[in-house]
mmCIF file with all atom_site columns, C-alpha atoms in Angstrom:
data_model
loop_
_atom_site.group_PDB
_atom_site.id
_atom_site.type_symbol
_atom_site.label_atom_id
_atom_site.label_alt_id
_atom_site.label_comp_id
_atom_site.label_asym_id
_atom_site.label_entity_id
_atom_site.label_seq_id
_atom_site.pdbx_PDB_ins_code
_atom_site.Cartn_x
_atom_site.Cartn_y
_atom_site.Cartn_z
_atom_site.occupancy
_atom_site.B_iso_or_equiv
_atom_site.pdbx_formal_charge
_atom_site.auth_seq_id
_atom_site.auth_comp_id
_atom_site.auth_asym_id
_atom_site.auth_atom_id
_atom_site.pdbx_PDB_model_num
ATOM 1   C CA . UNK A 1 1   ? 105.882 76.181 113.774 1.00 0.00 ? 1058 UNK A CA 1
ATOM 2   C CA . UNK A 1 2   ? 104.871 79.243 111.767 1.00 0.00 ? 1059 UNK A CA 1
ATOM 3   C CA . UNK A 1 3   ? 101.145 79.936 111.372 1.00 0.00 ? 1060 UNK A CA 1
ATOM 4   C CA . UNK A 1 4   ? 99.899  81.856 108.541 1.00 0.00 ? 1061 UNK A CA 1
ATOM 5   C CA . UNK A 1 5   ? 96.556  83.387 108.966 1.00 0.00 ? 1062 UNK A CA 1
ATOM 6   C CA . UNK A 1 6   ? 94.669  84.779 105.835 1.00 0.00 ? 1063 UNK A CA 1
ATOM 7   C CA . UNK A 1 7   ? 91.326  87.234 105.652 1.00 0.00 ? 1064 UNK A CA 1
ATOM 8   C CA . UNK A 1 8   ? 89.841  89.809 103.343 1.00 0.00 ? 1065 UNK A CA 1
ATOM 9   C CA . UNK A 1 9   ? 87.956  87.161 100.858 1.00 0.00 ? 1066 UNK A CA 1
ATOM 10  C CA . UNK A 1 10  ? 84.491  87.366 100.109 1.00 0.00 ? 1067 UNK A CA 1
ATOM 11  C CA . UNK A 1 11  ? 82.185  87.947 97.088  1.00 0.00 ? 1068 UNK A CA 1
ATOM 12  C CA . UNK A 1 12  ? 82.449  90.317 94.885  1.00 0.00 ? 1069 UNK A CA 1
ATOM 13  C CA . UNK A 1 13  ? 81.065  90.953 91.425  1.00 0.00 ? 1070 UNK A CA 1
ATOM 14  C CA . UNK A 1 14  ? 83.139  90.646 88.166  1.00 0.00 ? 1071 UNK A CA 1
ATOM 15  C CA . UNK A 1 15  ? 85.109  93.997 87.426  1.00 0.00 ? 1072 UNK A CA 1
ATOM 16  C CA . UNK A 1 16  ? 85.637  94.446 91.310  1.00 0.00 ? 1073 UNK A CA 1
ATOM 17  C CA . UNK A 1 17  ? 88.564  94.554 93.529  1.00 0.00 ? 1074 UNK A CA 1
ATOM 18  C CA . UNK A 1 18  ? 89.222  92.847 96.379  1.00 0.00 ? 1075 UNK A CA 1
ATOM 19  C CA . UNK A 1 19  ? 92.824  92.738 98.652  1.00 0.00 ? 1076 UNK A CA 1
ATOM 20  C CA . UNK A 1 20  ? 93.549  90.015 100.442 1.00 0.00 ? 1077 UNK A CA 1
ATOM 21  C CA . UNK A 1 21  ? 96.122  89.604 103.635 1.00 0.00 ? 1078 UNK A CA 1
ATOM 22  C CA . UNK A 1 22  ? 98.265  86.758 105.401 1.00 0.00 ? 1079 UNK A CA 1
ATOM 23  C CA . UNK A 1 23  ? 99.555  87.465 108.449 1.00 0.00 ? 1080 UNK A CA 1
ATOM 24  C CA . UNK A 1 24  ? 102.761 85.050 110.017 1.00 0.00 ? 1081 UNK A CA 1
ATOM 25  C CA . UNK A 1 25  ? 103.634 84.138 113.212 1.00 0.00 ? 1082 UNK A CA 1
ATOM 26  C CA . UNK A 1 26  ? 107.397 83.906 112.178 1.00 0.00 ? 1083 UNK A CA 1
ATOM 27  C CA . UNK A 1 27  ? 109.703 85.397 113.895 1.00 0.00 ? 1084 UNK A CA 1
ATOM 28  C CA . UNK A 1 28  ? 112.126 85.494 110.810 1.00 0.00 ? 1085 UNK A CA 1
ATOM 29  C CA . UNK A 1 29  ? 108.823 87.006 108.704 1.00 0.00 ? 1086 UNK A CA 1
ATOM 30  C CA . UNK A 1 30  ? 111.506 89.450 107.156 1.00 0.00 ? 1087 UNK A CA 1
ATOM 31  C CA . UNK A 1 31  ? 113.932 86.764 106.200 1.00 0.00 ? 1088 UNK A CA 1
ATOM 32  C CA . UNK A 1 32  ? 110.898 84.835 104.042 1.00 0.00 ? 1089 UNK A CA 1
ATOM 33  C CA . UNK A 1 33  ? 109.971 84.897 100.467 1.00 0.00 ? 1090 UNK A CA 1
ATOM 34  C CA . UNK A 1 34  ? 106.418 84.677 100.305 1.00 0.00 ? 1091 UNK A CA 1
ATOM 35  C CA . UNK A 1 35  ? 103.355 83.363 98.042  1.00 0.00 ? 1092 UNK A CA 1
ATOM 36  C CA . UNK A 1 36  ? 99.739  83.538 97.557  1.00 0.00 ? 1093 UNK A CA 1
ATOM 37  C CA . UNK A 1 37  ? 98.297  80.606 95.605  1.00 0.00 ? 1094 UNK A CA 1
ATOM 38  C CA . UNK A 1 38  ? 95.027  79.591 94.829  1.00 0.00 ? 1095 UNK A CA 1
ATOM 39  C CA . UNK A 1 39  ? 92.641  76.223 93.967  1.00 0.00 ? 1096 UNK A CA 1
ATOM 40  C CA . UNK A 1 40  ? 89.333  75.762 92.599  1.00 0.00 ? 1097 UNK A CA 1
ATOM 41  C CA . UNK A 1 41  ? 87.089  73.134 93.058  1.00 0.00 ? 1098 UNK A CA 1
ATOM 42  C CA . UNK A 1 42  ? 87.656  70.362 90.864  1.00 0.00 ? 1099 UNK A CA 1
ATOM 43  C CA . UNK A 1 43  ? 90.963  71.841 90.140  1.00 0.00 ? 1100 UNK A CA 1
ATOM 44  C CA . UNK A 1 44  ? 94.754  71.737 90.986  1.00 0.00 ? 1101 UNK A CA 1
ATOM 45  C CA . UNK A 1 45  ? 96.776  74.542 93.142  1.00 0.00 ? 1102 UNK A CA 1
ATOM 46  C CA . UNK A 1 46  ? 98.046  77.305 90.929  1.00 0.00 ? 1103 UNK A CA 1
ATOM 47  C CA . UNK A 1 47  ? 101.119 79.881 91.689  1.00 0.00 ? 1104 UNK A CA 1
ATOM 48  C CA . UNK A 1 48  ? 99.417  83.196 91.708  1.00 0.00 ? 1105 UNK A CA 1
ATOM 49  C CA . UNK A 1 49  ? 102.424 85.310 93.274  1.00 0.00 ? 1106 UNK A CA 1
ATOM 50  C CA . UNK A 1 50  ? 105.797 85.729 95.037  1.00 0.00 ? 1107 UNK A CA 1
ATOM 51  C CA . UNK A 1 51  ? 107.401 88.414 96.691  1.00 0.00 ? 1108 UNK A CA 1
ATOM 52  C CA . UNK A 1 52  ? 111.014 88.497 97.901  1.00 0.00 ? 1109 UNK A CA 1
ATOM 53  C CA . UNK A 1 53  ? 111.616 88.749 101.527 1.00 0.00 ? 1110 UNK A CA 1
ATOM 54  C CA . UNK A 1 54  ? 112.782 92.455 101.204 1.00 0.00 ? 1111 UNK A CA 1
ATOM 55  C CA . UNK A 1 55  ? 110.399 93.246 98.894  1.00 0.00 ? 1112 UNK A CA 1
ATOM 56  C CA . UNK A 1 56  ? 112.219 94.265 95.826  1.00 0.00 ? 1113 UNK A CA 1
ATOM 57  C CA . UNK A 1 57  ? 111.412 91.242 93.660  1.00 0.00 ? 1114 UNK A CA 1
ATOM 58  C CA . UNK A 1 58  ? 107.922 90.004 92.518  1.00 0.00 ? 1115 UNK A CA 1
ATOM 59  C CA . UNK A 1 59  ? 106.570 87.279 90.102  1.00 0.00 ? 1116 UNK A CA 1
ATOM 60  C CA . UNK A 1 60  ? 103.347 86.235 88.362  1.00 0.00 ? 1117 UNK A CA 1
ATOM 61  C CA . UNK A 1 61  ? 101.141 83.317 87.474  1.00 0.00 ? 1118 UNK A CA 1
ATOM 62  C CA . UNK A 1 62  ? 100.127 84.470 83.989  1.00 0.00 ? 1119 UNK A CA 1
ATOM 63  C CA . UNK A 1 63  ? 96.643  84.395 84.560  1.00 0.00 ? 1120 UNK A CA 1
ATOM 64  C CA . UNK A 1 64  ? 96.607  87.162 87.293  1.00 0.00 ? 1121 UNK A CA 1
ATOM 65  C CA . UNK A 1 65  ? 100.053 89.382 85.607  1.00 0.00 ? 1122 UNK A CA 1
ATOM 66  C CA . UNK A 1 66  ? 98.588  93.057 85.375  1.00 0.00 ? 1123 UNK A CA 1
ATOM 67  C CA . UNK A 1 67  ? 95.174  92.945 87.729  1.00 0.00 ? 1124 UNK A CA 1
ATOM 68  C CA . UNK A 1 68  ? 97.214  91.705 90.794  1.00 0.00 ? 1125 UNK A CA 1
ATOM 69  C CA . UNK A 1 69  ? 99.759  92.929 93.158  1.00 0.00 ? 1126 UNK A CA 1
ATOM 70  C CA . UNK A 1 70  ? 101.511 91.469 96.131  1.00 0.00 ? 1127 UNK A CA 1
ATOM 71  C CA . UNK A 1 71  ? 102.776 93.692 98.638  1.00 0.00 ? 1128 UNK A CA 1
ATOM 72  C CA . UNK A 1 72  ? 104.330 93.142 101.933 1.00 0.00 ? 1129 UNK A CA 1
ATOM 73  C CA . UNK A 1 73  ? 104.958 94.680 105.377 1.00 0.00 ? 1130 UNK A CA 1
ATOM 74  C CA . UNK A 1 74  ? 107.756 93.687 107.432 1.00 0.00 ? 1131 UNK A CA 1
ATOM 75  C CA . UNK A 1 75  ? 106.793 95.527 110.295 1.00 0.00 ? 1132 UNK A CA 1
ATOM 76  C CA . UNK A 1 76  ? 103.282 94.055 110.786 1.00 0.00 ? 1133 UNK A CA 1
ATOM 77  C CA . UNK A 1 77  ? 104.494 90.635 109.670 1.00 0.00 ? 1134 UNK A CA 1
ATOM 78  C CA . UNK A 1 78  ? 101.586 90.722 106.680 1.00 0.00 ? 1135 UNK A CA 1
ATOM 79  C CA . UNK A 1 79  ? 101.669 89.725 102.985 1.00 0.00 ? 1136 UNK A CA 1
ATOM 80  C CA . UNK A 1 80  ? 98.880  91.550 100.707 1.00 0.00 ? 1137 UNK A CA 1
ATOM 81  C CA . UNK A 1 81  ? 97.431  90.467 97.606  1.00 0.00 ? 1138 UNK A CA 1
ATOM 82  C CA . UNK A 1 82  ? 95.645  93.448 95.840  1.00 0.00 ? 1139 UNK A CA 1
ATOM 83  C CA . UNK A 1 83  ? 93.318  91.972 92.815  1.00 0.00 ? 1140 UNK A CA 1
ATOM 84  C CA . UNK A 1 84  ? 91.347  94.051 90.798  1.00 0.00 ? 1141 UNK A CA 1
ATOM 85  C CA . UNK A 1 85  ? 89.254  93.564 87.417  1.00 0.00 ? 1142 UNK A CA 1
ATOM 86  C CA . UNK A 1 86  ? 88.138  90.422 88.987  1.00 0.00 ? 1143 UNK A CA 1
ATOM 87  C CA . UNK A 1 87  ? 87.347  87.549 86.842  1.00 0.00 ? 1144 UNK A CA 1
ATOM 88  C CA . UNK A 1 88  ? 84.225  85.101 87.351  1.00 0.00 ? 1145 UNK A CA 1
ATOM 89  C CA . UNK A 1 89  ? 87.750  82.249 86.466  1.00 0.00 ? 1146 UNK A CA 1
ATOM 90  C CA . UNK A 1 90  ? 89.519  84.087 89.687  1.00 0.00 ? 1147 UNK A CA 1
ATOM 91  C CA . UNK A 1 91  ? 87.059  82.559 92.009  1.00 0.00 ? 1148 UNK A CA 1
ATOM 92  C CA . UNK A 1 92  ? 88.608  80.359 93.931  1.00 0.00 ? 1149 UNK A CA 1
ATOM 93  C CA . UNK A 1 93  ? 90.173  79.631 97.542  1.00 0.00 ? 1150 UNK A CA 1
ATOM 94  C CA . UNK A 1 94  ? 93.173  81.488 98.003  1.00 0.00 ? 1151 UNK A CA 1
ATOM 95  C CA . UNK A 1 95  ? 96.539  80.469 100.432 1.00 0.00 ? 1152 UNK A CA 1
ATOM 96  C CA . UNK A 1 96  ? 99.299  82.328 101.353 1.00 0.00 ? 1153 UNK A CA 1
ATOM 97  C CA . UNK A 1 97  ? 102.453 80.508 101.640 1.00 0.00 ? 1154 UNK A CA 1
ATOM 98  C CA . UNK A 1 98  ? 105.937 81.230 103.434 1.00 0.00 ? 1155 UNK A CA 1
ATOM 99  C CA . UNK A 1 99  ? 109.354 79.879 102.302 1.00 0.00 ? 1156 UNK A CA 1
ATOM 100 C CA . UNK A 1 100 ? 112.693 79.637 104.310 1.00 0.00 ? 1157 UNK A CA 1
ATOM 101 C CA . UNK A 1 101 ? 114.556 81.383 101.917 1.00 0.00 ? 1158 UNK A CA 1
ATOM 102 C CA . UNK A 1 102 ? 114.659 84.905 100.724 1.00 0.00 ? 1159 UNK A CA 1
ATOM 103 C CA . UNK A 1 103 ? 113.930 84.524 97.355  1.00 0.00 ? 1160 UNK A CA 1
ATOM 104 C CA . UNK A 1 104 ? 111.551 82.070 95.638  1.00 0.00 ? 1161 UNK A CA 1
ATOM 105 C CA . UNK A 1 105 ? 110.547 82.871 91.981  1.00 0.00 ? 1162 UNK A CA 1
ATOM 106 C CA . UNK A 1 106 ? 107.857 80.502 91.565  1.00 0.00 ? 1163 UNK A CA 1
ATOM 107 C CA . UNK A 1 107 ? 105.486 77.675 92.673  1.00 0.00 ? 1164 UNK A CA 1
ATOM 108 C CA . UNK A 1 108 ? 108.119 75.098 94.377  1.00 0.00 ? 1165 UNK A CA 1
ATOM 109 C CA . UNK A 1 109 ? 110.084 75.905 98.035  1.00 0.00 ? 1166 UNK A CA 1
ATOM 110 C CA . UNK A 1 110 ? 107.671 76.579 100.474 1.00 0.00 ? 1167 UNK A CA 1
ATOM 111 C CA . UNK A 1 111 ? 107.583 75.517 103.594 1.00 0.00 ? 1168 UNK A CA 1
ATOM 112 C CA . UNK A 1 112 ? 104.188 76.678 105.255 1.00 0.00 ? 1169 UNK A CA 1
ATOM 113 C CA . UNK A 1 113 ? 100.943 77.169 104.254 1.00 0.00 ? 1170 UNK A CA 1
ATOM 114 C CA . UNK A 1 114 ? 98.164  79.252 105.231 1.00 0.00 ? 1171 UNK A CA 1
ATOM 115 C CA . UNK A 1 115 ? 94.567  77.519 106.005 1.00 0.00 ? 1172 UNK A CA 1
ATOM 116 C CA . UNK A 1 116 ? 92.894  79.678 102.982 1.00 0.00 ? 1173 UNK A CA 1
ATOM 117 C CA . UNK A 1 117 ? 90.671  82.562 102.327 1.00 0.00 ? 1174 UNK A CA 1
ATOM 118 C CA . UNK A 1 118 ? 87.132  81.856 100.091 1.00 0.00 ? 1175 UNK A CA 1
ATOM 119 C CA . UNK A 1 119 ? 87.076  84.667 96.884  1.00 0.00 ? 1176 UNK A CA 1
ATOM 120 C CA . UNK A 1 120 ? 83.953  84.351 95.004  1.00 0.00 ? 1177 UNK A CA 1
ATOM 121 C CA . UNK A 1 121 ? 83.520  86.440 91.988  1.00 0.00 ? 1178 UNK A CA 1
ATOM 122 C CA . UNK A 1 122 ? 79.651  86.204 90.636  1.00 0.00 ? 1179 UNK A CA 1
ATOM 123 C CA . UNK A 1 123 ? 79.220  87.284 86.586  1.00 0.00 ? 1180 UNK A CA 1
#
């Protein structure tokens, strides 16, 4: 069973930045696309971002497409999420999600999922 542990939310005020990590227990970490999602209250899940297992290939929920980043390092088994120009709309509790495959371009195929990280942004 792969565990996926995220950290790094918090408050912060509208404008700021914020980067977020997941860290997996997987022993095939470098063989998994990965994803960082996110859900509101009162809201469903949205796809915030996707990274390829290598790292060459990344995707965007619309919402987030020039303020975020996802990053990765295979070495210390860890998926980033750098978001800046925060939004008072980007508040939210954000998962991190690992697929099987190498390559996932969007919100469907994953197979594990984080318990969540709290981002508050205040106006």
């Amino acid at each position: 069973q792969v565990q996926l542990v995220e950290s790094g939310g918090g408050l912060v005020q509208a404008g700021g930045s914020l980067r977020l990590s997941c860290r997996s227990s997987a022993r095939t970490f470098r063989s998994n696309s990965m994803g960082w999602f996110r859900q509101a209250p009162g809201k469903e899940r949205d796809f915030v971002s996707t990274i390829s297992a290598s790292g060459s290939t990344t995707n965007y929920g619309d919402s987030v497409k020039g303020r975020f980043t996802i990053s990765r390092d295979n070495a210390k088994n860890t998926v980033y999420l750098q978001m800046n120009s925060l939004k008072p709309e980007d508040t939210a509790v954000y998962y991190c999600a690992a697929a099987t495959s190498t390559w996932v371009p969007g919100p469907s195929g994953y197979d594990y999922w984080g318990q969540g990280t709290q981002v508050t942004v205040s106006s």
